[in-house]
C-alpha positions in Angstrom: 0.0 0.0 0.0 1.3 3.5 -0.9 1.9 6.3 1.6 -1.1 8.2 0.0 -3.3 5.1 0.5 -2.3 4.9 4.2 -3.0 8.6 4.6 -6.4 8.3 3.0 -7.3 5.3 5.3 -6.1 7.2 8.4 -8.0 10.3 7.4 -11.2 8.2 6.9 -10.7 6.5 10.2 -10.2 9.8 12.1 -13.2 11.4 10.4 -15.5 8.4 11.1 -14.3 7.4 14.6 -16.7 7.8 17.5 -15.6 10.7 19.7 -16.2 10.4 23.5 -19.7 11.6 24.5 -18.3 14.4 26.7 -16.1 15.7 24.0 -17.1 19.2 23.0 -15.8 18.7 19.5 -18.4 16.1 18.7 -20.4 17.2 15.7 -24.2 17.2 15.7 -25.7 14.2 13.9 -26.8 16.3 10.9 -23.2 17.3 10.3 -21.6 13.9 10.5 -20.0 12.4 7.5 -21.3 9.4 5.6 -18.9 6.6 6.7 -19.0 5.1 3.2 -17.9 8.3 1.5 -14.2 8.6 0.8 -13.3 5.0 0.9 -11.0 3.9 -1.9 -12.0 0.3 -2.9 -8.5 -0.4 -4.1 -7.0 0.6 -0.7 -9.6 -1.5 1.1 -8.9 -4.5 -1.1 -5.2 -4.2 -0.4 -5.8 -3.8 3.3 -8.3 -6.7 3.6 -6.5 -9.0 1.2 -8.6 -9.0 -1.9 -11.4 -11.3 -2.8 -12.7 -13.8 -0.2 -12.3 -17.6 -0.6 -16.0 -17.7 -1.4 -15.5 -15.1 -4.2 -12.6 -17.1 -5.6 -14.7 -20.4 -5.4 -17.5 -18.7 -7.4 -15.0 -17.3 -9.9 -13.5 -20.8 -10.4 -16.9 -22.4 -10.9 -17.9 -19.7 -13.3 -14.8 -20.4 -15.4 -15.4 -24.2 -15.2 -19.0 -23.8 -16.4 -18.3 -21.3 -19.1 -18.5 -22.5 -22.8 -15.2 -23.6 -24.3 -15.5 -20.7 -26.7 -15.2 -18.3 -23.7 -12.8 -20.2 -21.5 -10.3 -22.6 -23.1 -9.6 -26.0 -21.6 -6.2 -24.9 -20.2 -7.9 -22.1 -18.2 -10.7 -24.4 -17.1 -8.1 -26.8 -15.7 -6.4 -23.9 -13.9 -9.9 -23.0 -12.5 -10.4 -26.6 -11.4 -7.1 -26.7 -9.7 -7.8 -23.4 -7.9 -11.2 -24.8 -6.8 -9.7 -28.0 -5.5 -7.0 -26.2 -3.5 -9.7 -23.9 -2.0 -11.9 -26.8 -0.9 -9.0 -28.5 0.8 -9.9 -26.2 3.7 -12.9 -27.8 5.5 -14.7 -24.5 5.9 -14.6 -23.9 2.2 -15.7 -27.5 1.5 -18.7 -26.9 3.8 -19.4 -23.6 1.9 -20.0 -25.6 -1.3 -23.6 -26.0 -0.1 -24.3 -22.4 0.8 -22.7 -21.2 -2.4 -25.0 -23.5 -4.4 -22.0 -25.3 -5.9 -22.7 -29.0 -5.1 -25.2 -29.4 -8.0 -22.9 -27.9 -10.7 -19.9 -29.8 -9.3 -21.8 -33.1 -9.5 -23.1 -32.2 -13.0 -19.5 -31.9 -14.1 -19.0 -35.6 -13.5 -20.9 -36.0 -16.8 -19.0 -33.2 -18.7 -17.9 -33.8 -22.2 -14.2 -33.2 -21.5 -12.4 -36.0 -19.7 -10.3 -33.4 -17.8 -13.4 -31.8 -16.3 -14.9 -35.2 -15.3 -11.6 -36.1 -13.6 -11.3 -32.8 -11.8 -14.9 -32.9 -10.7 -14.2 -36.3 -9.1 -11.0 -34.9 -7.6 -12.9 -32.0 -6.1 -15.6 -34.3 -4.7 -12.9 -36.5 -3.2 -11.1 -33.5 -1.6 -14.4 -32.1 -0.2 -15.5 -35.3 1.5 -12.1 -36.1 3.1 -12.6 -36.1 6.9 -15.8 -34.0 6.4 -19.1 -35.6 7.4 -21.2 -32.6 6.2 -19.7 -32.8 2.7 -20.1 -36.5 2.7 -23.8 -36.1 3.3 -24.1 -33.4 0.6 -22.2 -35.6 -1.9 -24.8 -38.4 -1.2 -27.7 -36.1 -1.3 -26.7 -34.7 -4.7 -26.6 -38.1 -6.3 -22.9 -38.2 -6.9 -22.3 -41.8 -5.9 -24.3 -43.2 -8.8 -22.4 -40.9 -11.2 -19.1 -41.9 -9.7 -19.9 -45.6 -10.0 -20.9 -45.0 -13.6 -17.5 -43.3 -14.3 -15.6 -46.2 -12.7 -17.5 -48.8 -14.8 -18.0 -47.0 -18.1 -15.7 -44.0 -18.6 -13.4 -44.2 -21.6 -10.6 -42.3 -19.9 -8.3 -44.2 -17.5 -7.5 -41.1 -15.4 -11.2 -40.4 -14.9 -11.9 -44.0 -13.9 -9.0 -44.0 -11.5 -10.0 -40.8 -9.8 -13.7 -41.9 -9.5 -12.5 -45.3 -8.1 -10.4 -43.4 -5.5 -13.4 -41.6 -4.1 -15.6 -44.7 -4.2 -12.9 -46.4 -2.1 -12.9 -43.5 0.4 -16.7 -43.8 0.6 -16.4 -47.5 1.2 -14.0 -46.9 4.1 -16.3 -44.3 5.6 -19.3 -46.7 5.4 -17.2 -49.6 6.9 -16.4 -47.3 9.9 -20.1 -46.7 10.5 -21.6 -43.6 12.0 -19.4 -41.5 14.2 -20.5 -39.5 17.2 
């Protein structure tokens, strides 16, 4: 952040801070500044670290779902990799439901491109690892049937292998039985 950015942020903070009630310099309410005025979005983004994980997850899924004419396969694979890395964190995996991303993720198990099918299986696998909430959402969204179909019928060995990996994880979970 530049010196000017810090100065703007400091000025905004001073102007919008609450003065003690017995301070004679307190302005009447009709003269107070709008706390949203004067904020520089770029400075705030730098200060707060840019987009949230949820925003990055939405952006990745948007790229994944975009037509190939808009987002080429190389960039889709980058988006898949970014999404998979984000959902390694259990909170982000749990956010798949609140962001409405389970359905499109499971739909990608049937994508035309083998790379998308494999990465969808990989993301499902990552999301359910040590995460009961995500395991329940995976089941509720009908992914198991699609994954079994990939294991049995997919023409791409990488897709079959990744789908078989998650089916193996689900078998282990079922063998352990309910926890808690």
